[in-house]
Coordinates of N, CA and C in Angstrom, one line a residue:
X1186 N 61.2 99.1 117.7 CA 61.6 98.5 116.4 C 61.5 99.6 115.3
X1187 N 62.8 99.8 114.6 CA 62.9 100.8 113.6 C 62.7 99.8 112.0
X1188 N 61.7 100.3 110.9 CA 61.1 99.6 110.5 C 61.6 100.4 109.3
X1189 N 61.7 99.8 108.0 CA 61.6 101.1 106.6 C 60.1 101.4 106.4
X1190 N 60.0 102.6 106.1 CA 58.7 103.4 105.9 C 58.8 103.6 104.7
X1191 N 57.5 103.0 104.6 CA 57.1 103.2 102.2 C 56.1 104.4 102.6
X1192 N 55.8 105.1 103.7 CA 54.6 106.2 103.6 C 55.4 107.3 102.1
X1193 N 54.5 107.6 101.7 CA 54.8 108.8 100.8 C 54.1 110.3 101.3
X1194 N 55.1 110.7 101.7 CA 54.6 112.2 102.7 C 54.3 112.7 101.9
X1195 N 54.1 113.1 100.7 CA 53.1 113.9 100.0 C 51.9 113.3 99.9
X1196 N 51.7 112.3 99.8 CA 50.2 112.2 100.2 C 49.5 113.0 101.1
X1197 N 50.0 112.9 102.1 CA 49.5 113.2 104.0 C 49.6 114.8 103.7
X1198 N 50.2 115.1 102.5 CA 49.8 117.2 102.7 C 49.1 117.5 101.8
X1199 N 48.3 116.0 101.0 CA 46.7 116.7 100.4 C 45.7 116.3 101.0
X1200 N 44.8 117.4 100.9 CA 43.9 117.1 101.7 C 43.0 115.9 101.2
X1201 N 42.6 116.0 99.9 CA 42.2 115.4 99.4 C 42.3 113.5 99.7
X1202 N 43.5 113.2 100.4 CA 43.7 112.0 100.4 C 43.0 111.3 102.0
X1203 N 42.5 112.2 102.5 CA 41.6 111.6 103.6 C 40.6 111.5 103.6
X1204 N 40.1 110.2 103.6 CA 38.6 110.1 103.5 C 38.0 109.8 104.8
X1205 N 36.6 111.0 104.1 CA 35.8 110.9 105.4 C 34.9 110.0 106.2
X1206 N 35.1 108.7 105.5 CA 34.6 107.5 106.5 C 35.5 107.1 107.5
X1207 N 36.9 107.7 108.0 CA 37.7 107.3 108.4 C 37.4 107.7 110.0
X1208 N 36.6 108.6 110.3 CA 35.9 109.6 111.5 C 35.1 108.7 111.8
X1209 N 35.1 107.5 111.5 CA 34.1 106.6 112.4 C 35.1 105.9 113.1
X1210 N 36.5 105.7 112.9 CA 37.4 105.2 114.1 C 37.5 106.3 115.0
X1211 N 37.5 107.3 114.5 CA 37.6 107.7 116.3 C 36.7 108.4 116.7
X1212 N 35.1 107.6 116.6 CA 33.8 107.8 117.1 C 34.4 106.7 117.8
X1213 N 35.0 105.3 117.0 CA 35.1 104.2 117.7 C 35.9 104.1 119.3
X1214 N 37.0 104.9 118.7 CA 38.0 104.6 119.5 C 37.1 105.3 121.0
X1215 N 36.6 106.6 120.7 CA 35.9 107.5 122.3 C 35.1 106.8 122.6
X1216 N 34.1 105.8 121.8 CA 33.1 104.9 122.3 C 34.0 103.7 123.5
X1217 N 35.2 103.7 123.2 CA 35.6 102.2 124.1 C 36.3 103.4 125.3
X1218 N 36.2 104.7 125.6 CA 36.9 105.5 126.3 C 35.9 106.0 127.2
X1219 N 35.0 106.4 126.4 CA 33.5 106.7 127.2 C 32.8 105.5 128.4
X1220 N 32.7 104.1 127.7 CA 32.3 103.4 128.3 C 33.4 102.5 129.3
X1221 N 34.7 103.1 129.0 CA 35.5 101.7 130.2 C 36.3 103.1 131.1
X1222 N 36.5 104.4 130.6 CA 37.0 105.2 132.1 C 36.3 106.6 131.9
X1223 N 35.8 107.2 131.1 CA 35.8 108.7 131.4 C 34.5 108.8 132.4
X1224 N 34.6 109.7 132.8 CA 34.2 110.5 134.3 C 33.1 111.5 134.1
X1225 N 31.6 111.3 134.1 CA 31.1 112.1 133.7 C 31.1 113.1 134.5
X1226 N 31.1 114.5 133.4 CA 31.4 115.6 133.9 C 32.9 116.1 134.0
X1227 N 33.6 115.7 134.0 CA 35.1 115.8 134.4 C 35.5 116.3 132.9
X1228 N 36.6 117.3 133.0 CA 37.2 118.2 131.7 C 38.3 117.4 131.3
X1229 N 38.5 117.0 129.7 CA 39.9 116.4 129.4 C 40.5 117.1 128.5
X1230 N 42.1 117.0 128.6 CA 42.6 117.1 127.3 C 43.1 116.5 126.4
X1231 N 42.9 116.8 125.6 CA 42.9 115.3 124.5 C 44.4 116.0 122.7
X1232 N 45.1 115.2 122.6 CA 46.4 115.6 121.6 C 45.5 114.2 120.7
X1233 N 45.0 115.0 119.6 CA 44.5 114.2 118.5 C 45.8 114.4 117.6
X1234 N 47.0 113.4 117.3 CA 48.3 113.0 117.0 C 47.7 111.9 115.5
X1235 N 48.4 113.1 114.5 CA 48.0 112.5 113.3 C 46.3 112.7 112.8
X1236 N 45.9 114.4 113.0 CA 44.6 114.3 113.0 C 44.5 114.5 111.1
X1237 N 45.2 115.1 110.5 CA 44.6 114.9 109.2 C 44.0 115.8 108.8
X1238 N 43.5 116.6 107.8 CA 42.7 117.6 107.1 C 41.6 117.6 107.5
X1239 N 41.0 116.2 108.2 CA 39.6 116.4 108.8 C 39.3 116.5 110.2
X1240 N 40.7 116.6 111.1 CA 40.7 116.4 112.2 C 39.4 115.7 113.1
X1241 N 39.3 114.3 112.9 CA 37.5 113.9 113.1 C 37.7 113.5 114.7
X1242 N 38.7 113.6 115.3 CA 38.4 114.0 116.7 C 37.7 115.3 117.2
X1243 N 38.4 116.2 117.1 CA 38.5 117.5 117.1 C 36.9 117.8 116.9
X1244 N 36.2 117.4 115.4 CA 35.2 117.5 114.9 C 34.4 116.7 115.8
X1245 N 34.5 115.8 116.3 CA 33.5 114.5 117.6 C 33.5 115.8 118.7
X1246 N 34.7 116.2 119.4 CA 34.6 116.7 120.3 C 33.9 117.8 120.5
X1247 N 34.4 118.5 119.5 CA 33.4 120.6 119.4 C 31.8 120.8 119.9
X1248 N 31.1 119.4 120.7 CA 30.3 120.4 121.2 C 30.1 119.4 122.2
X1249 N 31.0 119.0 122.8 CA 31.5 118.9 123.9 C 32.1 120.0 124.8
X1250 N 32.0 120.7 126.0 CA 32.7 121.6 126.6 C 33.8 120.8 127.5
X1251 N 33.4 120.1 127.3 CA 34.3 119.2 128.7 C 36.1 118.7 128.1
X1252 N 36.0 118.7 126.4 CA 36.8 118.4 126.0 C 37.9 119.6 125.4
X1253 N 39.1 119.3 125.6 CA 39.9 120.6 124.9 C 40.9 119.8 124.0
X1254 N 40.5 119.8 122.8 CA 41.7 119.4 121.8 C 42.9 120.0 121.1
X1255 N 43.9 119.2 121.5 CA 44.9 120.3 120.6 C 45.3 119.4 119.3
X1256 N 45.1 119.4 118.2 CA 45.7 118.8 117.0 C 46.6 118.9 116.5
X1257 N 47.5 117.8 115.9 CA 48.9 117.4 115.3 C 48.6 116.4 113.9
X1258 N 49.8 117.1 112.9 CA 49.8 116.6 112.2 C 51.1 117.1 111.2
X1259 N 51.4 116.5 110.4 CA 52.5 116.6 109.5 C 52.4 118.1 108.8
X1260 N 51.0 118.8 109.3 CA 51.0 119.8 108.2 C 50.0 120.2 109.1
X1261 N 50.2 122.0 109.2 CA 49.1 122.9 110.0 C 48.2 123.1 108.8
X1262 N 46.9 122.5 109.1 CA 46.0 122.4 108.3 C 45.3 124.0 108.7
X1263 N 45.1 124.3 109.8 CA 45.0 125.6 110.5 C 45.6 126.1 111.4
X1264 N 45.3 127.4 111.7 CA 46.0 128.3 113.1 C 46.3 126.9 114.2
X1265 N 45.0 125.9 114.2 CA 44.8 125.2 115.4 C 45.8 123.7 115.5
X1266 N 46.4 123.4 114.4 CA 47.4 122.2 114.1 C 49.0 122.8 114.6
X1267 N 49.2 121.7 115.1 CA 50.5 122.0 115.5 C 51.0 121.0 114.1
X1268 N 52.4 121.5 113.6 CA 53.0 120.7 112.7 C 53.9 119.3 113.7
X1269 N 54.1 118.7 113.0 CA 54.4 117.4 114.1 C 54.7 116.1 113.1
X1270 N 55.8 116.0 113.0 CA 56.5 115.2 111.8 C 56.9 113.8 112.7
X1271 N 56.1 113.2 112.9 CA 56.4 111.5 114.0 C 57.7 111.4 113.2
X1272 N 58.0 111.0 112.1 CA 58.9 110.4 111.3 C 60.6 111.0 111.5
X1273 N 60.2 112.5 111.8 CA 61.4 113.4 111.9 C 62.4 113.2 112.8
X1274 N 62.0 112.8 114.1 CA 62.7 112.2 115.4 C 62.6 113.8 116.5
X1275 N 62.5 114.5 115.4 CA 62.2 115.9 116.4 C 60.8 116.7 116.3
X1276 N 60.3 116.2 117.4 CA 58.9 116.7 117.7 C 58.7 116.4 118.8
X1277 N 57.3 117.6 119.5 CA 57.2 116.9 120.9 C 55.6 117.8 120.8
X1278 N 54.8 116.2 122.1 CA 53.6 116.9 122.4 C 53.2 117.4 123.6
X1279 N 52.7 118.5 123.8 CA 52.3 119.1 125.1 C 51.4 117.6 126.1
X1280 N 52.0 118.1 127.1 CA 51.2 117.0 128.2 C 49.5 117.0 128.2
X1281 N 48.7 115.9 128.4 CA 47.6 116.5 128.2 C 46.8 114.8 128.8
X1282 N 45.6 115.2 129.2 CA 45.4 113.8 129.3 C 45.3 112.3 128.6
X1283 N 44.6 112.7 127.5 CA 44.5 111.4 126.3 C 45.2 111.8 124.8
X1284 N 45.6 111.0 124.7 CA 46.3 110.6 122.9 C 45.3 110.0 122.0
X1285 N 45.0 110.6 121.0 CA 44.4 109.3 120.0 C 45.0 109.8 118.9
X1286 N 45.7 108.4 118.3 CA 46.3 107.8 117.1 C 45.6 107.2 116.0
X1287 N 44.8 107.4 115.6 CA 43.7 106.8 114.5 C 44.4 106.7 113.3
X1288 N 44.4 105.4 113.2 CA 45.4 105.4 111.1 C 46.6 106.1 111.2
X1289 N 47.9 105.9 112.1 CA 48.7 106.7 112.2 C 50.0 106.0 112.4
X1290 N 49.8 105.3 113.4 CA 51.0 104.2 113.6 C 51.6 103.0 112.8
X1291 N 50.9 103.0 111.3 CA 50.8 102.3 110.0 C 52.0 102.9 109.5
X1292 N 51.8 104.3 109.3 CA 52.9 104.7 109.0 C 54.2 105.6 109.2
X1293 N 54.4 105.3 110.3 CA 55.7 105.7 111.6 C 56.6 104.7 111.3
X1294 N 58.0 105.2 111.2 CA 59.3 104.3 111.6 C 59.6 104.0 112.5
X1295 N 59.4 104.2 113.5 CA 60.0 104.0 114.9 C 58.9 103.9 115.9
X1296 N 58.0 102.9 116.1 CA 56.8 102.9 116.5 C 56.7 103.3 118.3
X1297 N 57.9 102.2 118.6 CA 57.9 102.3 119.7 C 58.8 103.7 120.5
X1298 N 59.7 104.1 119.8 CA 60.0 105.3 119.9 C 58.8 106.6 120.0
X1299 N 57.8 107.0 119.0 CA 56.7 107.3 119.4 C 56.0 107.1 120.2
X1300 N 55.8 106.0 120.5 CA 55.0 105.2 121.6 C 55.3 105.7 123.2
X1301 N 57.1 105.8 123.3 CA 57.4 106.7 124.4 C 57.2 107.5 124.7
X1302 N 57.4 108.6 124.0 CA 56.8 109.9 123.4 C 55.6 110.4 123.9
X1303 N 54.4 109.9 123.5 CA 53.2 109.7 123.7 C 53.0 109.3 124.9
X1304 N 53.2 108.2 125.3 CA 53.1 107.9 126.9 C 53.4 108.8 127.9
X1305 N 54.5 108.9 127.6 CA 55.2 110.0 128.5 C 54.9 111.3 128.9
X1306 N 53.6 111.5 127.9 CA 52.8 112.7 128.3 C 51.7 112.4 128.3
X1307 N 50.8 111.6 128.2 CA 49.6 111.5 128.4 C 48.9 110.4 129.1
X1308 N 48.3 110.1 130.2 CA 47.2 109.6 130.9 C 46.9 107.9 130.4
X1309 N 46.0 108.6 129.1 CA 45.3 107.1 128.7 C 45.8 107.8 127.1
X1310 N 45.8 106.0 126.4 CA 46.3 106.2 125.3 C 45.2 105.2 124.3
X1311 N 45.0 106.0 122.9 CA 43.5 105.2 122.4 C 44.2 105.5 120.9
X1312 N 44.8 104.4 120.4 CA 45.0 103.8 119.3 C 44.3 103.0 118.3
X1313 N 44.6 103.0 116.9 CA 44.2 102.0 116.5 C 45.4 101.6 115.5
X1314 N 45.9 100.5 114.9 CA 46.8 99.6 114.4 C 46.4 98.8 113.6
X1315 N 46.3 99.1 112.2 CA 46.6 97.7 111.1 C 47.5 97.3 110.4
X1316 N 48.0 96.3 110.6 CA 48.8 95.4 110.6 C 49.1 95.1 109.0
X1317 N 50.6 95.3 108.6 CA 50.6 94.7 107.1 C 52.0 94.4 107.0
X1318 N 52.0 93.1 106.8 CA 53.2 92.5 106.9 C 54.7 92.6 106.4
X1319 N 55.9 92.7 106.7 CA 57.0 93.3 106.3 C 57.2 92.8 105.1
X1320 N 57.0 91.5 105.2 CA 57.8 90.6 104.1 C 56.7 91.5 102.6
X1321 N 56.1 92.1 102.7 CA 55.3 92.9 101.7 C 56.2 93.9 101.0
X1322 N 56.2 93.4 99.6 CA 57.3 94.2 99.1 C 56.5 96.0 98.8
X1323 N 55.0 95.9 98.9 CA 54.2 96.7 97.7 C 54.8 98.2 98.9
X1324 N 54.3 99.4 97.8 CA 54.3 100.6 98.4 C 52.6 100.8 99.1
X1325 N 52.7 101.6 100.0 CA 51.4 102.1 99.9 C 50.7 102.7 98.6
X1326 N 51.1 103.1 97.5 CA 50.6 103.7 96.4 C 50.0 102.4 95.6
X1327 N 51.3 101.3 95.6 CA 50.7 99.8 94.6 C 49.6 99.3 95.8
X1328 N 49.2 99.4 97.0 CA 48.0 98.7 97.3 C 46.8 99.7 97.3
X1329 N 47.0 101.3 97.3 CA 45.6 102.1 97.0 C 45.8 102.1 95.8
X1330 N 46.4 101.5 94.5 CA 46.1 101.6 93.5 C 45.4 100.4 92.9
X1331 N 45.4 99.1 94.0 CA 44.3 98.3 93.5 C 42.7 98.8 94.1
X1332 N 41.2 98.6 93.3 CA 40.8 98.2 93.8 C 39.7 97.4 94.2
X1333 N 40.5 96.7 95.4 CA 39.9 95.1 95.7 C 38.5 95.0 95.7
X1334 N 38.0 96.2 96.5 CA 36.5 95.8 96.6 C 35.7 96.3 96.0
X1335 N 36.3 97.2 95.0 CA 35.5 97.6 93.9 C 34.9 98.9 94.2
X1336 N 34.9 99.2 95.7 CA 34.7 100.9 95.8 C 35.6 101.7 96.4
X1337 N 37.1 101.0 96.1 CA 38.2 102.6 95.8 C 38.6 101.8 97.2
X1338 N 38.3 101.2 98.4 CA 38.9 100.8 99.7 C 39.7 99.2 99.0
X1339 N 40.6 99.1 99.8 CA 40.9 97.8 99.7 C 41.5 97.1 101.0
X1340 N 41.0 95.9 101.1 CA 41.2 95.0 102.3 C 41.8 94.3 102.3
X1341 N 42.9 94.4 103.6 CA 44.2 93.7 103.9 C 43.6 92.5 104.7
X1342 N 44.2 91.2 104.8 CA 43.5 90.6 105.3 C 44.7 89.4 105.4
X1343 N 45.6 89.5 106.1 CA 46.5 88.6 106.9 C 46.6 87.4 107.2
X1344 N 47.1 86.4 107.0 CA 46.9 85.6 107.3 C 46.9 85.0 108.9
X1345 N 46.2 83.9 109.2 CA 46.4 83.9 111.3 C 47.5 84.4 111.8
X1346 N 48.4 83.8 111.1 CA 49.9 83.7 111.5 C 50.5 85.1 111.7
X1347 N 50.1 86.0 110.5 CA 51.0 87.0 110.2 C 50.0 88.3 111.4
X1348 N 48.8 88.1 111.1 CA 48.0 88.6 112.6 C 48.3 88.4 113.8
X1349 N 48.4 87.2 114.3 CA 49.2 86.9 115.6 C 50.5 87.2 115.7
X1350 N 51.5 87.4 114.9 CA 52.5 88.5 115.1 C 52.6 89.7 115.3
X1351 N 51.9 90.5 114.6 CA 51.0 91.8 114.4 C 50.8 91.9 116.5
X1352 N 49.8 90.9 116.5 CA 49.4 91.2 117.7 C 50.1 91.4 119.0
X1353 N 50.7 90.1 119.0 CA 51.9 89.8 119.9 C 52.9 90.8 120.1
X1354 N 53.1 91.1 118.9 CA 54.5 92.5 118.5 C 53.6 93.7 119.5
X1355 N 52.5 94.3 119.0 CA 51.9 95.5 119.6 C 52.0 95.6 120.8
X1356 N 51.4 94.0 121.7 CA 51.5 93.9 123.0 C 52.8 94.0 123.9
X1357 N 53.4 93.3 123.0 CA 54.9 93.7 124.1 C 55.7 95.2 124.2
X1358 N 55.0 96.1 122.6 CA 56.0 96.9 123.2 C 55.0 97.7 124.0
X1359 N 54.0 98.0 124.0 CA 53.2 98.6 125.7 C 53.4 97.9 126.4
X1360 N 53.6 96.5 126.9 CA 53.9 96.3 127.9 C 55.5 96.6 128.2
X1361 N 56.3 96.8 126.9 CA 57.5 97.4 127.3 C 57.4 98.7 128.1
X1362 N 56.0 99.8 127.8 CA 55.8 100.5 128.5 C 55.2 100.8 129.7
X1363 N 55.0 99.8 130.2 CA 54.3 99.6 131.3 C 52.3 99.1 131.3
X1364 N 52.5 99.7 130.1 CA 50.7 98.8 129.7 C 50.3 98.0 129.6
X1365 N 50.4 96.9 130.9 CA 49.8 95.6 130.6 C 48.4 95.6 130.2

């Protein structure tokens, strides 16, 4: 599903616009990776896709030996980023065992287009996805420019209905890829 994208790519090339509470999704995400397949002992490679100025995979991993990260992102933050524009339609990631997507597929056009992409080269795939509804006219700028909770984050919060689409939609297109 090809979707209009309100991301404003200058955001994503300051650094400044990633915050560092955000490195607890993907503590989260290797916590549900650690406990349901990885292999103790066994070496991986891991394409942290959409890692961001803080690369907080990359950063989880580094004193791990077992893990070898290669990072991507819209912008070589260093020597060690590969530049990697999801949006562009031309980009590609080296084969490698695991993907992690943390905060990233929010703002892709072509989700499932990526989605093949990513599969197609890697093992196990460790996402995360929040949902915010089409019929939403705002930009991402009018919703970080409220804020809701009073400390600079603001909470989306869907209604059942518009979640259960959300959900339903995500599941079918991996299962379009074979991930039941």
């Amino acid at each position: 599903m090809t979707a209009r994208n309100k991301t404003h790519t200058d955001r994503w090339l300051d650094a400044g616009a990633y915050a560092p509470h955000w490195a607890e999704r993907a503590t989260a995400l290797w916590a549900l990776f650690e406990r349901a397949e990885r292999i103790a002992g066994q070496a991986y490679t891991v394409s942290e896709i959409g890692c961001g100025a803080e690369a907080p995979f990359a950063a989880l991993a580094a004193n791990d030996p077992t893990l070898t990260v290669q990072k991507y992102d819209i912008k070589a933050w260093d020597a060690e980023t590969v530049e990697c524009d999801l949006n562009a339609g031309t980009y590609s990631v080296k084969p490698a065992d695991i993907a992690i997507l943390s905060g990233v597929l929010e703002y892709v056009n072509d989700v499932e287009q990526v989605l093949q992409t990513v599969i197609a080269n890697h093992r196990f795939l460790l996402l995360s996805y929040a949902y915010m509804p089409l019929e939403t006219l705002e930009t991402d700028a009018a919703i970080m420019g409220r804020d809701a909770n009073g400390d600079g984050q603001v909470s989306w919060e869907p209604d059942e209905g518009g979640l259960r689409v959300a959900k339903d939609h995500m599941e079918l297109m991996l299962k379009g890829e074979g991930l039941d």
